[in-house]
């Protein structure tokens, strides 16, 4: 039996949640779940009573999984409840908190139960937070939520470092790289992806800064070579592109290219949205799709349907497009469906509509760094009747 530390168990649970857990890691997790409560485990922590902690943890996992009437100590159970138990454990790992409370260790689910009063259970969902999954060129996946600060990988002549909640590329001398790399680096591509309920920031090898919104990804070379700097994006990203007039920066998105020299802009290209939008804050960009292309100026937005090459240009309030970078949710000119898709991505919840989806448009700005219950209170005040039920938001459209 492999002895696991608390940090290792939490890391395994996070990998299980993100779908990146390896078969041998899943086996370790299953062994830990099946271990008898009386067996000794190695924990490098200040918890003075490991057995009591484990019994409380397993009891709560079983309660949340709907398994009752069995003692906490391990015994053989039918296959289907064992599966439910393991699945629930991956979501509901608990750590003992102060003042007699239990809290889930996952940051995107806040489950609070007053000790000794099971009728006082309160469930809420915390907002998204900093985190992502990095897939290296060799296929290795790194969960950045769990990775500490410091060097992560050496790729070509670049050192990939996590510091202050972001990824940065440094050369071998420890300086942030701002030059194109060598030809040997050109085939090394990484993908940084944020699941629902996560956001992350990366500084590319040329000094370009990229903010990824929830449920988004960027595929990029570890060093830019040749005559252009090109990346591929899904979801939503905000760019502050390092100026380099000799090497245009190109963002490939939804069969379109956005070409810039040095500028600040936002691109939104979620697969569940009808429009792909590029909003320019500074500089100038050229948006090309098929045989069509337009050049937009600051304060303008280029948009096109995923089913057409026609590109429309409009003057917009750029603060709306980049509100998410500032921790806000903008409702301006959005209907209920679009607003709830934002909520689904940021809070990692599913949304269902009890009735037809209304087409009214809304206006306003909401702080999105609050628990979901608070977000829904504000929405109800604006006329959106949304309620939380477990991990699902139900929107009633009856008037």
GROMACS .gro file of C-alpha atoms in nm:
model
  399
    1UNK     CA    1   0.000   0.000   0.000
    2UNK     CA    2   0.148   0.331  -0.107
    3UNK     CA    3   0.154   0.584   0.178
    4UNK     CA    4   0.007   0.916   0.071
    5UNK     CA    5   0.041   1.258   0.226
    6UNK     CA    6  -0.253   1.494   0.254
    7UNK     CA    7  -0.109   1.707  -0.029
    8UNK     CA    8  -0.078   1.401  -0.253
    9UNK     CA    9  -0.439   1.298  -0.188
   10UNK     CA   10  -0.563   1.649  -0.270
   11UNK     CA   11  -0.356   1.650  -0.589
   12UNK     CA   12  -0.501   1.313  -0.693
   13UNK     CA   13  -0.852   1.442  -0.630
   14UNK     CA   14  -0.784   1.752  -0.840
   15UNK     CA   15  -0.653   1.534  -1.124
   16UNK     CA   16  -0.965   1.319  -1.096
   17UNK     CA   17  -1.183   1.630  -1.125
   18UNK     CA   18  -0.997   1.762  -1.428
   19UNK     CA   19  -0.994   1.424  -1.604
   20UNK     CA   20  -0.613   1.406  -1.613
   21UNK     CA   21  -0.559   1.131  -1.356
   22UNK     CA   22  -0.337   0.845  -1.474
   23UNK     CA   23  -0.438   0.477  -1.423
   24UNK     CA   24  -0.175   0.419  -1.155
   25UNK     CA   25  -0.279   0.738  -0.975
   26UNK     CA   26  -0.643   0.627  -0.987
   27UNK     CA   27  -0.535   0.297  -0.832
   28UNK     CA   28  -0.360   0.483  -0.546
   29UNK     CA   29  -0.673   0.690  -0.489
   30UNK     CA   30  -0.893   0.380  -0.486
   31UNK     CA   31  -0.660   0.205  -0.242
   32UNK     CA   32  -0.673   0.502  -0.009
   33UNK     CA   33  -1.054   0.506  -0.024
   34UNK     CA   34  -1.073   0.132   0.050
   35UNK     CA   35  -0.823   0.142   0.334
   36UNK     CA   36  -0.954   0.043   0.676
   37UNK     CA   37  -0.993   0.335   0.915
   38UNK     CA   38  -0.773   0.171   1.175
   39UNK     CA   39  -0.474   0.134   0.946
   40UNK     CA   40  -0.188   0.372   0.998
   41UNK     CA   41  -0.129   0.638   0.737
   42UNK     CA   42   0.157   0.884   0.692
   43UNK     CA   43   0.048   1.249   0.710
   44UNK     CA   44   0.292   1.536   0.723
   45UNK     CA   45   0.059   1.776   0.899
   46UNK     CA   46  -0.031   1.908   1.241
   47UNK     CA   47  -0.349   1.699   1.268
   48UNK     CA   48  -0.314   1.523   1.607
   49UNK     CA   49  -0.584   1.262   1.549
   50UNK     CA   50  -0.556   1.107   1.203
   51UNK     CA   51  -0.796   0.820   1.273
   52UNK     CA   52  -1.074   1.051   1.393
   53UNK     CA   53  -1.018   1.279   1.095
   54UNK     CA   54  -1.035   0.989   0.849
   55UNK     CA   55  -1.352   0.848   1.006
   56UNK     CA   56  -1.525   1.185   0.986
   57UNK     CA   57  -1.410   1.227   0.627
   58UNK     CA   58  -1.530   0.886   0.509
   59UNK     CA   59  -1.859   0.919   0.697
   60UNK     CA   60  -1.931   1.250   0.524
   61UNK     CA   61  -1.832   1.114   0.182
   62UNK     CA   62  -2.071   0.823   0.226
   63UNK     CA   63  -2.352   1.050   0.339
   64UNK     CA   64  -2.311   1.275   0.037
   65UNK     CA   65  -2.297   0.970  -0.191
   66UNK     CA   66  -2.624   0.839  -0.050
   67UNK     CA   67  -2.466   0.538   0.120
   68UNK     CA   68  -2.609   0.481   0.468
   69UNK     CA   69  -2.644   0.212   0.729
   70UNK     CA   70  -2.283   0.090   0.711
   71UNK     CA   71  -2.006   0.144   0.965
   72UNK     CA   72  -1.718   0.369   0.876
   73UNK     CA   73  -1.460   0.093   0.892
   74UNK     CA   74  -1.401  -0.070   0.556
   75UNK     CA   75  -1.601  -0.372   0.445
   76UNK     CA   76  -1.692  -0.518   0.108
   77UNK     CA   77  -1.989  -0.344  -0.052
   78UNK     CA   78  -2.173  -0.398  -0.382
   79UNK     CA   79  -2.003  -0.262  -0.692
   80UNK     CA   80  -2.242   0.025  -0.765
   81UNK     CA   81  -2.224   0.192  -0.422
   82UNK     CA   82  -1.846   0.152  -0.422
   83UNK     CA   83  -1.837   0.337  -0.756
   84UNK     CA   84  -2.065   0.609  -0.622
   85UNK     CA   85  -1.849   0.635  -0.312
   86UNK     CA   86  -1.532   0.684  -0.517
   87UNK     CA   87  -1.697   0.938  -0.746
   88UNK     CA   88  -1.832   1.134  -0.452
   89UNK     CA   89  -1.496   1.125  -0.280
   90UNK     CA   90  -1.330   1.287  -0.579
   91UNK     CA   91  -1.567   1.580  -0.541
   92UNK     CA   92  -1.621   1.593  -0.169
   93UNK     CA   93  -1.283   1.552  -0.002
   94UNK     CA   94  -1.313   1.735   0.327
   95UNK     CA   95  -1.055   1.888   0.555
   96UNK     CA   96  -1.117   1.958   0.919
   97UNK     CA   97  -1.167   2.329   0.982
   98UNK     CA   98  -1.168   2.538   1.296
   99UNK     CA   99  -1.472   2.615   1.515
  100UNK     CA  100  -1.635   2.282   1.442
  101UNK     CA  101  -1.695   2.339   1.070
  102UNK     CA  102  -1.611   2.120   0.772
  103UNK     CA  103  -1.516   2.277   0.438
  104UNK     CA  104  -1.452   2.114   0.100
  105UNK     CA  105  -1.093   2.154  -0.010
  106UNK     CA  106  -1.207   2.231  -0.365
  107UNK     CA  107  -1.221   2.605  -0.407
  108UNK     CA  108  -1.513   2.601  -0.648
  109UNK     CA  109  -1.750   2.424  -0.409
  110UNK     CA  110  -1.810   2.562  -0.062
  111UNK     CA  111  -1.997   2.313   0.157
  112UNK     CA  112  -2.040   2.423   0.518
  113UNK     CA  113  -2.198   2.208   0.787
  114UNK     CA  114  -2.232   2.314   1.149
  115UNK     CA  115  -2.093   2.032   1.363
  116UNK     CA  116  -2.362   1.859   1.566
  117UNK     CA  117  -2.644   2.015   1.363
  118UNK     CA  118  -2.691   1.832   1.035
  119UNK     CA  119  -3.016   2.017   0.969
  120UNK     CA  120  -2.821   2.343   0.936
  121UNK     CA  121  -2.634   2.239   0.621
  122UNK     CA  122  -2.572   2.524   0.375
  123UNK     CA  123  -2.440   2.474   0.025
  124UNK     CA  124  -2.304   2.743  -0.200
  125UNK     CA  125  -2.062   2.769  -0.489
  126UNK     CA  126  -1.759   2.993  -0.478
  127UNK     CA  127  -1.652   3.195  -0.782
  128UNK     CA  128  -1.389   3.075  -1.025
  129UNK     CA  129  -1.027   3.120  -0.937
  130UNK     CA  130  -0.674   3.107  -1.072
  131UNK     CA  131  -0.584   2.773  -1.226
  132UNK     CA  132  -0.528   2.585  -1.551
  133UNK     CA  133  -0.400   2.265  -1.707
  134UNK     CA  134  -0.077   2.289  -1.905
  135UNK     CA  135  -0.016   2.021  -2.170
  136UNK     CA  136   0.348   2.010  -2.272
  137UNK     CA  137   0.469   1.914  -2.618
  138UNK     CA  138   0.546   1.560  -2.497
  139UNK     CA  139   0.188   1.512  -2.376
  140UNK     CA  140   0.263   1.557  -2.006
  141UNK     CA  141  -0.015   1.740  -1.821
  142UNK     CA  142   0.054   1.973  -1.529
  143UNK     CA  143  -0.226   2.099  -1.306
  144UNK     CA  144  -0.120   2.451  -1.228
  145UNK     CA  145  -0.370   2.488  -0.941
  146UNK     CA  146  -0.155   2.247  -0.741
  147UNK     CA  147   0.189   2.333  -0.878
  148UNK     CA  148   0.395   2.558  -0.656
  149UNK     CA  149   0.602   2.852  -0.771
  150UNK     CA  150   0.926   2.769  -0.949
  151UNK     CA  151   1.054   2.595  -1.260
  152UNK     CA  152   0.810   2.360  -1.433
  153UNK     CA  153   0.989   2.248  -1.748
  154UNK     CA  154   1.288   2.319  -1.970
  155UNK     CA  155   1.193   2.333  -2.338
  156UNK     CA  156   1.464   2.411  -2.591
  157UNK     CA  157   1.654   2.707  -2.450
  158UNK     CA  158   1.356   2.824  -2.244
  159UNK     CA  159   1.273   2.763  -1.880
  160UNK     CA  160   0.900   2.764  -1.802
  161UNK     CA  161   0.841   2.913  -1.458
  162UNK     CA  162   0.528   2.960  -1.247
  163UNK     CA  163   0.542   3.275  -1.040
  164UNK     CA  164   0.278   3.500  -0.882
  165UNK     CA  165  -0.008   3.300  -1.032
  166UNK     CA  166   0.111   3.311  -1.393
  167UNK     CA  167   0.342   3.132  -1.636
  168UNK     CA  168   0.655   3.306  -1.759
  169UNK     CA  169   0.925   3.197  -2.003
  170UNK     CA  170   1.284   3.272  -1.908
  171UNK     CA  171   1.609   3.207  -2.087
  172UNK     CA  172   1.882   3.003  -1.921
  173UNK     CA  173   2.020   3.312  -1.747
  174UNK     CA  174   1.688   3.372  -1.569
  175UNK     CA  175   1.574   3.673  -1.773
  176UNK     CA  176   1.232   3.699  -1.934
  177UNK     CA  177   1.275   3.621  -2.301
  178UNK     CA  178   1.173   3.889  -2.550
  179UNK     CA  179   1.339   3.763  -2.866
  180UNK     CA  180   1.253   3.505  -3.126
  181UNK     CA  181   1.404   3.168  -3.058
  182UNK     CA  182   1.611   2.933  -3.265
  183UNK     CA  183   1.479   2.694  -3.526
  184UNK     CA  184   1.516   2.409  -3.279
  185UNK     CA  185   1.238   2.565  -3.068
  186UNK     CA  186   0.988   2.608  -3.352
  187UNK     CA  187   0.829   2.266  -3.322
  188UNK     CA  188   0.779   2.280  -2.945
  189UNK     CA  189   0.414   2.368  -2.881
  190UNK     CA  190   0.230   2.376  -2.550
  191UNK     CA  191  -0.140   2.415  -2.475
  192UNK     CA  192  -0.265   2.605  -2.172
  193UNK     CA  193  -0.631   2.533  -2.095
  194UNK     CA  194  -0.865   2.666  -1.827
  195UNK     CA  195  -1.155   2.438  -1.728
  196UNK     CA  196  -1.486   2.592  -1.626
  197UNK     CA  197  -1.435   2.784  -1.303
  198UNK     CA  198  -1.073   2.878  -1.375
  199UNK     CA  199  -0.878   3.165  -1.530
  200UNK     CA  200  -0.506   3.207  -1.587
  201UNK     CA  201  -0.238   3.440  -1.723
  202UNK     CA  202   0.071   3.362  -1.926
  203UNK     CA  203   0.361   3.571  -2.052
  204UNK     CA  204   0.477   3.427  -2.385
  205UNK     CA  205   0.842   3.408  -2.485
  206UNK     CA  206   0.825   3.741  -2.672
  207UNK     CA  207   0.681   3.924  -2.370
  208UNK     CA  208   0.319   3.918  -2.490
  209UNK     CA  209   0.078   3.889  -2.196
  210UNK     CA  210  -0.234   3.673  -2.231
  211UNK     CA  211  -0.527   3.640  -1.991
  212UNK     CA  212  -0.743   3.329  -2.041
  213UNK     CA  213  -1.105   3.338  -1.931
  214UNK     CA  214  -1.283   3.025  -1.806
  215UNK     CA  215  -1.328   2.731  -2.047
  216UNK     CA  216  -1.060   2.861  -2.285
  217UNK     CA  217  -0.727   2.753  -2.429
  218UNK     CA  218  -0.420   2.882  -2.611
  219UNK     CA  219  -0.177   2.673  -2.812
  220UNK     CA  220   0.158   2.845  -2.859
  221UNK     CA  221   0.524   2.776  -2.940
  222UNK     CA  222   0.774   2.796  -2.658
  223UNK     CA  223   0.972   3.035  -2.879
  224UNK     CA  224   0.860   3.229  -3.187
  225UNK     CA  225   1.065   3.170  -3.502
  226UNK     CA  226   1.039   3.285  -3.861
  227UNK     CA  227   0.861   3.595  -3.982
  228UNK     CA  228   0.550   3.579  -3.763
  229UNK     CA  229   0.431   3.502  -3.411
  230UNK     CA  230   0.124   3.277  -3.426
  231UNK     CA  231  -0.097   3.122  -3.157
  232UNK     CA  232  -0.435   2.944  -3.161
  233UNK     CA  233  -0.715   3.029  -2.920
  234UNK     CA  234  -1.049   2.881  -2.818
  235UNK     CA  235  -1.290   3.045  -2.575
  236UNK     CA  236  -1.192   3.396  -2.466
  237UNK     CA  237  -0.855   3.566  -2.421
  238UNK     CA  238  -0.729   3.919  -2.366
  239UNK     CA  239  -0.394   4.010  -2.525
  240UNK     CA  240  -0.138   4.279  -2.461
  241UNK     CA  241   0.094   4.211  -2.752
  242UNK     CA  242   0.463   4.298  -2.732
  243UNK     CA  243   0.555   4.537  -3.013
  244UNK     CA  244   0.770   4.392  -3.290
  245UNK     CA  245   0.708   4.549  -3.630
  246UNK     CA  246   0.918   4.286  -3.808
  247UNK     CA  247   0.719   3.994  -3.670
  248UNK     CA  248   0.339   4.035  -3.685
  249UNK     CA  249   0.144   3.863  -3.406
  250UNK     CA  250  -0.137   3.639  -3.537
  251UNK     CA  251  -0.419   3.482  -3.337
  252UNK     CA  252  -0.589   3.195  -3.516
  253UNK     CA  253  -0.948   3.146  -3.401
  254UNK     CA  254  -1.253   2.974  -3.552
  255UNK     CA  255  -1.111   2.963  -3.909
  256UNK     CA  256  -1.012   3.329  -3.887
  257UNK     CA  257  -0.685   3.515  -3.828
  258UNK     CA  258  -0.637   3.831  -3.622
  259UNK     CA  259  -0.314   4.006  -3.721
  260UNK     CA  260  -0.150   4.275  -3.506
  261UNK     CA  261   0.187   4.442  -3.457
  262UNK     CA  262   0.148   4.566  -3.100
  263UNK     CA  263  -0.189   4.620  -2.939
  264UNK     CA  264  -0.442   4.543  -2.666
  265UNK     CA  265  -0.748   4.346  -2.769
  266UNK     CA  266  -0.998   4.082  -2.660
  267UNK     CA  267  -1.115   3.786  -2.866
  268UNK     CA  268  -1.423   3.586  -2.771
  269UNK     CA  269  -1.482   3.262  -2.962
  270UNK     CA  270  -1.668   3.014  -2.744
  271UNK     CA  271  -1.814   2.722  -2.934
  272UNK     CA  272  -2.155   2.770  -2.771
  273UNK     CA  273  -2.180   3.134  -2.885
  274UNK     CA  274  -2.322   3.237  -3.222
  275UNK     CA  275  -2.072   3.518  -3.283
  276UNK     CA  276  -1.693   3.544  -3.272
  277UNK     CA  277  -1.598   3.892  -3.150
  278UNK     CA  278  -1.271   4.084  -3.157
  279UNK     CA  279  -1.270   4.405  -2.953
  280UNK     CA  280  -0.981   4.651  -2.988
  281UNK     CA  281  -0.862   4.873  -2.704
  282UNK     CA  282  -0.531   5.003  -2.843
  283UNK     CA  283  -0.345   4.991  -3.173
  284UNK     CA  284  -0.492   4.831  -3.485
  285UNK     CA  285  -0.580   4.478  -3.591
  286UNK     CA  286  -0.680   4.309  -3.912
  287UNK     CA  287  -0.945   4.037  -3.893
  288UNK     CA  288  -0.942   3.790  -4.184
  289UNK     CA  289  -1.190   3.511  -4.251
  290UNK     CA  290  -1.208   3.337  -4.585
  291UNK     CA  291  -1.186   3.601  -4.858
  292UNK     CA  292  -1.307   3.877  -4.623
  293UNK     CA  293  -1.095   4.105  -4.411
  294UNK     CA  294  -1.141   4.426  -4.213
  295UNK     CA  295  -0.911   4.656  -4.017
  296UNK     CA  296  -1.055   4.797  -3.695
  297UNK     CA  297  -0.951   5.089  -3.476
  298UNK     CA  298  -0.963   5.136  -3.098
  299UNK     CA  299  -1.321   5.131  -2.970
  300UNK     CA  300  -1.440   4.905  -3.250
  301UNK     CA  301  -1.550   4.544  -3.252
  302UNK     CA  302  -1.537   4.304  -3.546
  303UNK     CA  303  -1.781   4.014  -3.531
  304UNK     CA  304  -1.882   3.731  -3.758
  305UNK     CA  305  -2.112   3.432  -3.743
  306UNK     CA  306  -1.952   3.091  -3.719
  307UNK     CA  307  -2.156   3.002  -4.027
  308UNK     CA  308  -2.054   3.295  -4.246
  309UNK     CA  309  -1.745   3.482  -4.363
  310UNK     CA  310  -1.924   3.818  -4.348
  311UNK     CA  311  -1.756   4.046  -4.091
  312UNK     CA  312  -1.944   4.329  -3.921
  313UNK     CA  313  -1.776   4.627  -3.755
  314UNK     CA  314  -1.939   4.832  -3.480
  315UNK     CA  315  -1.835   5.095  -3.226
  316UNK     CA  316  -1.870   4.952  -2.874
  317UNK     CA  317  -1.791   5.022  -2.512
  318UNK     CA  318  -1.468   4.829  -2.475
  319UNK     CA  319  -1.510   4.811  -2.097
  320UNK     CA  320  -1.788   4.557  -2.150
  321UNK     CA  321  -1.567   4.320  -2.349
  322UNK     CA  322  -1.284   4.319  -2.095
  323UNK     CA  323  -1.493   4.344  -1.776
  324UNK     CA  324  -1.397   3.985  -1.693
  325UNK     CA  325  -1.028   4.082  -1.675
  326UNK     CA  326  -1.124   4.327  -1.398
  327UNK     CA  327  -1.331   4.066  -1.212
  328UNK     CA  328  -1.669   4.187  -1.339
  329UNK     CA  329  -1.959   4.034  -1.529
  330UNK     CA  330  -2.106   4.276  -1.780
  331UNK     CA  331  -2.472   4.231  -1.867
  332UNK     CA  332  -2.479   4.506  -2.130
  333UNK     CA  333  -2.675   4.410  -2.441
  334UNK     CA  334  -2.687   4.044  -2.336
  335UNK     CA  335  -2.995   3.825  -2.321
  336UNK     CA  336  -3.063   3.573  -2.044
  337UNK     CA  337  -2.915   3.286  -2.244
  338UNK     CA  338  -2.581   3.464  -2.294
  339UNK     CA  339  -2.567   3.577  -1.932
  340UNK     CA  340  -2.628   3.228  -1.800
  341UNK     CA  341  -2.362   3.081  -2.031
  342UNK     CA  342  -2.117   3.321  -1.864
  343UNK     CA  343  -2.236   3.206  -1.522
  344UNK     CA  344  -2.203   2.840  -1.624
  345UNK     CA  345  -1.843   2.885  -1.737
  346UNK     CA  346  -1.729   3.094  -1.440
  347UNK     CA  347  -1.897   2.898  -1.160
  348UNK     CA  348  -1.865   2.554  -1.324
  349UNK     CA  349  -2.236   2.481  -1.301
  350UNK     CA  350  -2.501   2.356  -1.542
  351UNK     CA  351  -2.793   2.583  -1.626
  352UNK     CA  352  -3.144   2.472  -1.721
  353UNK     CA  353  -3.443   2.682  -1.824
  354UNK     CA  354  -3.789   2.613  -1.687
  355UNK     CA  355  -3.975   2.737  -1.992
  356UNK     CA  356  -3.878   2.924  -2.311
  357UNK     CA  357  -3.566   3.143  -2.299
  358UNK     CA  358  -3.673   3.510  -2.304
  359UNK     CA  359  -3.503   3.743  -2.551
  360UNK     CA  360  -3.500   4.059  -2.336
  361UNK     CA  361  -3.164   4.232  -2.310
  362UNK     CA  362  -3.011   4.353  -1.986
  363UNK     CA  363  -2.763   4.614  -1.871
  364UNK     CA  364  -2.538   4.639  -1.569
  365UNK     CA  365  -2.209   4.534  -1.414
  366UNK     CA  366  -2.178   4.270  -1.140
  367UNK     CA  367  -1.876   4.172  -0.932
  368UNK     CA  368  -1.812   3.811  -1.033
  369UNK     CA  369  -1.572   3.741  -0.745
  370UNK     CA  370  -1.861   3.655  -0.513
  371UNK     CA  371  -2.033   3.330  -0.425
  372UNK     CA  372  -2.295   3.214  -0.671
  373UNK     CA  373  -2.582   3.272  -0.427
  374UNK     CA  374  -2.488   3.641  -0.408
  375UNK     CA  375  -2.459   3.662  -0.786
  376UNK     CA  376  -2.807   3.512  -0.825
  377UNK     CA  377  -2.952   3.757  -0.571
  378UNK     CA  378  -2.833   4.046  -0.785
  379UNK     CA  379  -2.972   3.881  -1.097
  380UNK     CA  380  -3.310   3.830  -0.935
  381UNK     CA  381  -3.312   4.200  -0.851
  382UNK     CA  382  -3.267   4.273  -1.223
  383UNK     CA  383  -3.554   4.042  -1.317
  384UNK     CA  384  -3.369   3.715  -1.388
  385UNK     CA  385  -3.540   3.450  -1.174
  386UNK     CA  386  -3.251   3.209  -1.118
  387UNK     CA  387  -3.211   2.971  -0.824
  388UNK     CA  388  -2.940   2.728  -0.718
  389UNK     CA  389  -3.021   2.360  -0.672
  390UNK     CA  390  -2.711   2.152  -0.592
  391UNK     CA  391  -2.469   2.207  -0.879
  392UNK     CA  392  -2.739   2.333  -1.114
  393UNK     CA  393  -2.891   2.675  -1.172
  394UNK     CA  394  -3.257   2.674  -1.271
  395UNK     CA  395  -3.393   2.978  -1.453
  396UNK     CA  396  -3.769   3.023  -1.437
  397UNK     CA  397  -3.900   3.215  -1.736
  398UNK     CA  398  -4.264   3.238  -1.627
  399UNK     CA  399  -4.395   3.593  -1.599
   0.00000   0.00000   0.00000
